[in-house]
């Protein structure tokens, strides 16, 4: 039999347990009510009324400037190189002699061949005067142009087969081409500037022995520069030859101008990009300088500039009757932090801030 004390203890425990459960029940009701209140409390958002305008489309580019005209200087003969001005920084005009390999023997052989050619030409001209008088003046002028100080002139053209046979029978062509071959051999001993330029690299000094095929320097034209820029497939398809390009450098203030000189639409398998080449002749830019800029594509009307983090693939959120509505748009271009899009109307109110977990039909309140 339970004592009075035990019964009181049990009743007290029952009261405590019931009270605890009652309090938990009340708290759960309050929590549910709080959650319901929160769910009914719509998200406050920032929005903006769309204003369509003309936006400039451009493609960002960057790269390292190099001379468009640049050539390695490689010797084509064995011997001793001479060239007192063959030093880095020296400027040359197209046709100037950069240096030479001693060619006394080759020059003597050429002069001997020229002498034989002149003698042979003199003989045939004297006979042409009587047998082919209509061609006499042409061949007489040719003979007078043969000089030990000048290049061998080009053979006069003739359609007269009898005259050709006559010249061949007199061994004129043999004498001519022997002399031309000797002249071509001499050219291999002379190193001539192919274009206006500056020696940017020199590996030898005057008086050094060189061998056939040896690289001895590099000539480049500092006035015509270009750089290669990699661009995405979509951006490359926007670019056309001769499009103007703004060029900038961290080393210089302001902007310089260039243009698209060529486009390589071959896809790089690793980067999946293509290449465009930008050419410039600005005097403030130099070979080896890193530059950046943008190819100016043009303007597109009725477009809207938006932050790229507001894009949901090919759609954006607009607000209709205090709800988020997903609207399909056309992405014209994405660059840095922004994007240019098309497909919105002037009356549209667009969501102007990224919201995590946003969805079509989400109820919102507009922050005025």
XYZ file of C-alpha atoms in Angstrom:
368
model
C 0.000 0.000 0.000
C 1.282 3.431 -0.955
C 1.819 5.852 1.796
C 0.454 9.356 1.737
C 3.897 10.730 0.932
C 4.274 8.486 -2.133
C 0.883 9.511 -3.476
C 1.735 13.178 -3.111
C 5.046 12.601 -4.874
C 3.378 10.838 -7.829
C 0.740 13.580 -8.139
C 3.474 16.212 -8.168
C 5.356 14.379 -10.916
C 2.194 14.040 -13.008
C 1.479 17.765 -12.624
C 5.046 18.628 -13.664
C 4.923 16.352 -16.743
C 1.507 17.639 -17.835
C 2.634 21.222 -17.345
C 5.771 20.583 -19.408
C 3.796 19.021 -22.266
C 1.271 21.864 -22.172
C 4.030 24.470 -22.425
C 5.640 22.585 -25.367
C 2.297 22.492 -27.126
C 1.761 26.220 -26.710
C 5.307 26.945 -27.935
C 4.811 24.807 -31.047
C 1.660 26.735 -31.890
C 3.536 30.006 -31.509
C 6.389 28.712 -33.702
C 3.973 27.629 -36.431
C 2.287 31.007 -36.291
C 5.685 32.737 -36.529
C 6.653 30.633 -39.559
C 3.351 31.381 -41.211
C 3.855 35.070 -40.553
C 7.349 34.908 -42.094
C 6.037 33.085 -45.128
C 3.453 35.779 -45.583
C 6.189 38.445 -45.337
C 7.211 38.907 -49.039
C 10.841 39.649 -50.011
C 11.728 43.340 -50.409
C 13.630 43.822 -53.695
C 15.304 46.521 -55.772
C 13.995 46.992 -59.291
C 14.467 49.288 -62.236
C 12.255 50.403 -65.099
C 13.825 49.431 -68.430
C 14.987 52.187 -70.756
C 16.094 50.860 -74.137
C 18.989 52.586 -75.916
C 21.790 52.134 -78.435
C 24.713 50.261 -76.882
C 28.194 50.053 -78.350
C 29.362 46.522 -79.032
C 33.081 45.841 -78.770
C 35.366 42.847 -78.345
C 38.171 43.060 -75.751
C 41.653 42.207 -77.036
C 45.130 42.100 -75.571
C 48.549 40.857 -76.613
C 52.203 41.623 -77.244
C 53.211 43.967 -80.061
C 55.686 42.619 -82.599
C 56.963 44.012 -85.875
C 54.870 42.930 -88.822
C 58.015 43.041 -90.952
C 60.708 41.014 -89.219
C 63.339 38.727 -90.680
C 66.194 36.607 -89.396
C 69.466 37.424 -91.132
C 71.068 34.170 -92.280
C 74.301 33.994 -94.298
C 74.249 32.053 -97.569
C 77.999 31.570 -98.024
C 81.167 30.703 -96.131
C 83.810 33.322 -95.394
C 84.701 36.299 -93.225
C 81.901 38.749 -92.434
C 82.486 42.506 -92.690
C 80.110 45.247 -91.538
C 81.140 48.121 -89.279
C 77.521 49.280 -88.882
C 76.197 45.803 -88.186
C 75.205 46.612 -84.593
C 71.944 46.642 -82.650
C 70.004 49.877 -82.972
C 71.388 50.829 -86.388
C 68.739 51.900 -88.889
C 68.830 50.892 -92.544
C 66.871 51.830 -95.646
C 65.532 49.172 -98.010
C 68.366 48.197 -100.361
C 71.181 49.237 -97.992
C 74.061 46.801 -97.487
C 74.001 45.535 -93.908
C 77.297 43.739 -94.356
C 79.126 41.379 -96.686
C 81.275 38.279 -96.831
C 84.577 38.835 -98.596
C 83.864 38.207 -102.277
C 86.913 39.341 -104.288
C 87.207 36.055 -106.182
C 83.466 35.891 -106.899
C 83.470 39.492 -108.154
C 86.408 38.833 -110.459
C 84.615 35.815 -111.910
C 81.464 37.909 -112.457
C 83.394 40.649 -114.250
C 84.959 38.024 -116.472
C 81.507 36.690 -117.334
C 80.234 40.214 -118.021
C 83.165 40.821 -120.323
C 82.322 37.670 -122.293
C 78.663 38.689 -122.453
C 79.521 42.186 -123.664
C 81.817 40.764 -126.339
C 79.172 38.276 -127.493
C 76.453 40.948 -127.516
C 78.614 43.297 -129.563
C 79.023 40.626 -132.235
C 75.320 39.801 -132.526
C 74.282 43.472 -132.528
C 76.517 44.193 -135.523
C 74.780 41.424 -137.477
C 71.297 42.338 -136.243
C 71.837 45.814 -137.732
C 71.792 44.326 -141.247
C 69.717 41.133 -140.874
C 67.065 42.369 -138.406
C 67.100 46.180 -138.665
C 63.702 46.558 -136.944
C 65.246 45.112 -133.733
C 68.573 46.912 -133.913
C 67.761 49.847 -131.576
C 66.383 47.540 -128.868
C 69.464 45.348 -128.830
C 71.838 48.288 -129.152
C 70.280 49.840 -126.018
C 70.616 46.494 -124.242
C 74.317 46.340 -125.084
C 74.907 49.861 -123.727
C 73.281 48.917 -120.417
C 75.802 46.150 -119.729
C 78.198 47.601 -117.150
C 80.693 46.285 -114.612
C 79.139 48.586 -111.987
C 75.493 47.663 -112.548
C 73.284 44.603 -112.590
C 72.951 42.743 -115.859
C 69.877 44.087 -117.717
C 66.920 41.933 -118.686
C 67.002 40.336 -122.155
C 64.793 42.226 -124.640
C 61.596 40.361 -125.472
C 61.128 39.254 -129.069
C 58.512 37.233 -130.950
C 60.778 36.768 -133.984
C 61.658 33.053 -134.044
C 64.406 33.560 -136.626
C 66.074 36.141 -134.381
C 65.843 33.756 -131.406
C 67.444 30.977 -133.423
C 70.145 33.369 -134.581
C 70.952 34.404 -130.986
C 71.001 30.784 -129.863
C 73.347 29.819 -132.700
C 75.750 32.566 -131.631
C 75.786 31.200 -128.025
C 74.380 34.500 -126.777
C 71.988 32.853 -124.298
C 74.788 30.711 -122.864
C 76.938 33.787 -122.245
C 74.002 35.697 -120.757
C 72.867 33.044 -118.271
C 76.434 32.232 -117.224
C 76.867 35.902 -116.314
C 73.493 35.976 -114.502
C 74.446 32.867 -112.507
C 77.703 34.529 -111.434
C 75.759 37.651 -110.466
C 73.348 35.572 -108.348
C 76.291 33.893 -106.606
C 77.716 37.300 -105.716
C 74.373 38.336 -104.152
C 74.764 35.524 -101.637
C 77.863 37.312 -100.297
C 76.008 40.605 -99.862
C 73.493 41.067 -97.026
C 70.901 43.590 -98.200
C 68.078 45.184 -96.173
C 64.768 43.839 -97.478
C 62.839 46.775 -95.980
C 63.318 49.912 -93.881
C 64.212 48.704 -90.430
C 66.393 48.484 -87.351
C 68.806 45.771 -86.276
C 67.214 44.373 -83.114
C 69.575 41.447 -82.661
C 73.227 40.881 -83.638
C 75.256 37.769 -82.793
C 78.634 38.495 -84.435
C 81.170 41.270 -84.945
C 82.865 42.465 -88.108
C 85.778 40.183 -89.001
C 84.129 37.012 -87.701
C 84.251 33.839 -89.797
C 80.750 32.638 -90.708
C 79.361 29.534 -92.339
C 76.464 28.786 -94.673
C 73.098 28.858 -92.875
C 74.353 30.684 -89.775
C 71.965 33.208 -88.188
C 73.835 36.435 -87.462
C 71.059 38.884 -86.560
C 67.491 40.083 -86.882
C 66.025 43.071 -88.747
C 62.603 44.498 -87.938
C 60.503 47.448 -89.044
C 59.500 49.433 -85.906
C 56.916 51.505 -87.783
C 54.435 48.708 -88.554
C 53.412 46.695 -85.496
C 50.766 44.083 -84.801
C 49.599 41.805 -82.033
C 47.653 38.572 -81.978
C 44.617 38.372 -79.705
C 42.622 35.252 -78.882
C 38.849 35.641 -78.998
C 35.876 33.350 -78.444
C 34.042 31.893 -81.413
C 31.014 34.136 -80.804
C 33.141 37.292 -80.580
C 35.272 36.340 -83.600
C 32.165 36.018 -85.751
C 31.323 39.645 -84.897
C 34.701 40.919 -86.109
C 35.421 41.944 -89.695
C 38.628 42.948 -91.425
C 39.603 46.664 -91.176
C 37.433 47.300 -88.096
C 38.853 50.115 -85.956
C 40.511 49.101 -82.710
C 41.261 51.163 -79.603
C 44.703 50.321 -78.183
C 45.886 51.145 -74.651
C 48.965 50.450 -72.555
C 49.683 50.714 -68.852
C 52.912 52.476 -69.854
C 51.133 55.267 -71.762
C 48.319 57.739 -71.174
C 45.393 57.972 -73.545
C 44.332 55.794 -76.450
C 45.963 54.812 -79.739
C 44.253 53.483 -82.833
C 44.738 50.385 -84.921
C 42.664 48.134 -87.125
C 41.956 44.455 -87.727
C 44.449 43.361 -90.380
C 43.454 39.695 -90.598
C 41.352 37.017 -88.895
C 42.331 33.405 -88.283
C 39.130 31.399 -87.894
C 40.993 28.149 -87.277
C 39.858 26.844 -83.896
C 42.521 26.191 -81.269
C 41.683 22.665 -80.016
C 42.907 23.294 -76.469
C 41.423 26.752 -75.794
C 38.503 26.562 -78.278
C 39.353 30.139 -79.301
C 40.216 31.834 -82.586
C 42.691 34.640 -83.359
C 42.506 38.174 -84.702
C 45.485 40.347 -85.615
C 45.521 44.060 -84.843
C 47.871 46.327 -86.806
C 49.039 49.836 -85.885
C 51.655 52.358 -86.989
C 51.446 54.647 -83.950
C 54.857 56.114 -83.087
C 54.232 55.845 -79.320
C 54.016 52.055 -79.459
C 57.038 49.766 -79.538
C 58.059 46.247 -80.466
C 57.678 43.960 -77.426
C 55.133 46.170 -75.600
C 52.082 44.554 -73.981
C 48.836 46.296 -74.927
C 45.092 45.869 -74.511
C 42.008 47.440 -76.025
C 38.798 46.697 -77.886
C 37.669 46.097 -81.447
C 34.764 48.445 -82.168
C 31.951 46.370 -83.672
C 29.269 49.073 -83.782
C 26.001 49.945 -82.045
C 22.852 47.878 -81.588
C 19.552 49.736 -81.126
C 16.802 48.876 -78.625
C 19.122 47.042 -76.261
C 19.659 47.127 -72.515
C 22.852 47.061 -70.454
C 22.510 44.755 -67.464
C 24.755 43.266 -64.796
C 25.733 39.799 -65.960
C 24.964 38.245 -62.544
C 21.270 39.007 -63.161
C 21.170 36.656 -66.152
C 19.506 33.278 -65.717
C 20.947 31.612 -68.835
C 18.864 33.275 -71.602
C 16.295 34.914 -69.355
C 15.902 37.621 -66.717
C 13.331 38.307 -64.010
C 10.835 41.124 -64.453
C 8.185 42.119 -61.895
C 4.524 41.733 -62.827
C 1.803 42.213 -60.176
C 4.382 41.921 -57.384
C 5.621 38.584 -58.671
C 8.874 37.554 -60.355
C 8.277 36.529 -63.963
C 11.007 34.850 -66.023
C 11.298 36.489 -69.447
C 13.305 35.099 -72.372
C 15.847 37.516 -73.857
C 18.630 37.487 -76.464
C 22.144 37.942 -75.123
C 23.985 40.141 -77.628
C 27.303 40.226 -75.784
C 28.795 39.483 -72.376
C 31.885 41.347 -71.199
C 33.526 41.817 -67.803
C 30.688 42.464 -65.279
C 27.972 43.499 -67.743
C 25.941 42.124 -70.616
C 24.025 43.676 -73.503
C 20.632 42.057 -74.042
C 17.674 42.414 -76.378
C 14.035 41.442 -75.943
C 12.825 43.720 -73.140
C 10.150 46.400 -73.468
C 10.315 50.005 -72.301
C 7.552 49.361 -69.754
C 9.209 46.333 -68.159
C 10.350 46.571 -64.548
C 13.424 44.407 -64.119
C 14.869 42.802 -60.990
C 17.993 44.849 -60.250
C 19.731 42.639 -57.691
C 20.633 38.942 -57.565
C 18.394 36.967 -55.173
C 19.408 33.506 -54.060
C 16.643 30.977 -54.566
C 14.508 33.245 -56.731
C 11.953 31.515 -58.942
C 9.194 32.228 -61.439
C 6.052 33.308 -59.585
C 7.851 34.312 -56.386
C 5.922 37.042 -54.554
C 7.968 40.155 -53.808
C 7.636 43.724 -52.578
C 9.224 46.544 -54.563
C 11.572 48.828 -52.670
C 10.541 52.336 -53.697
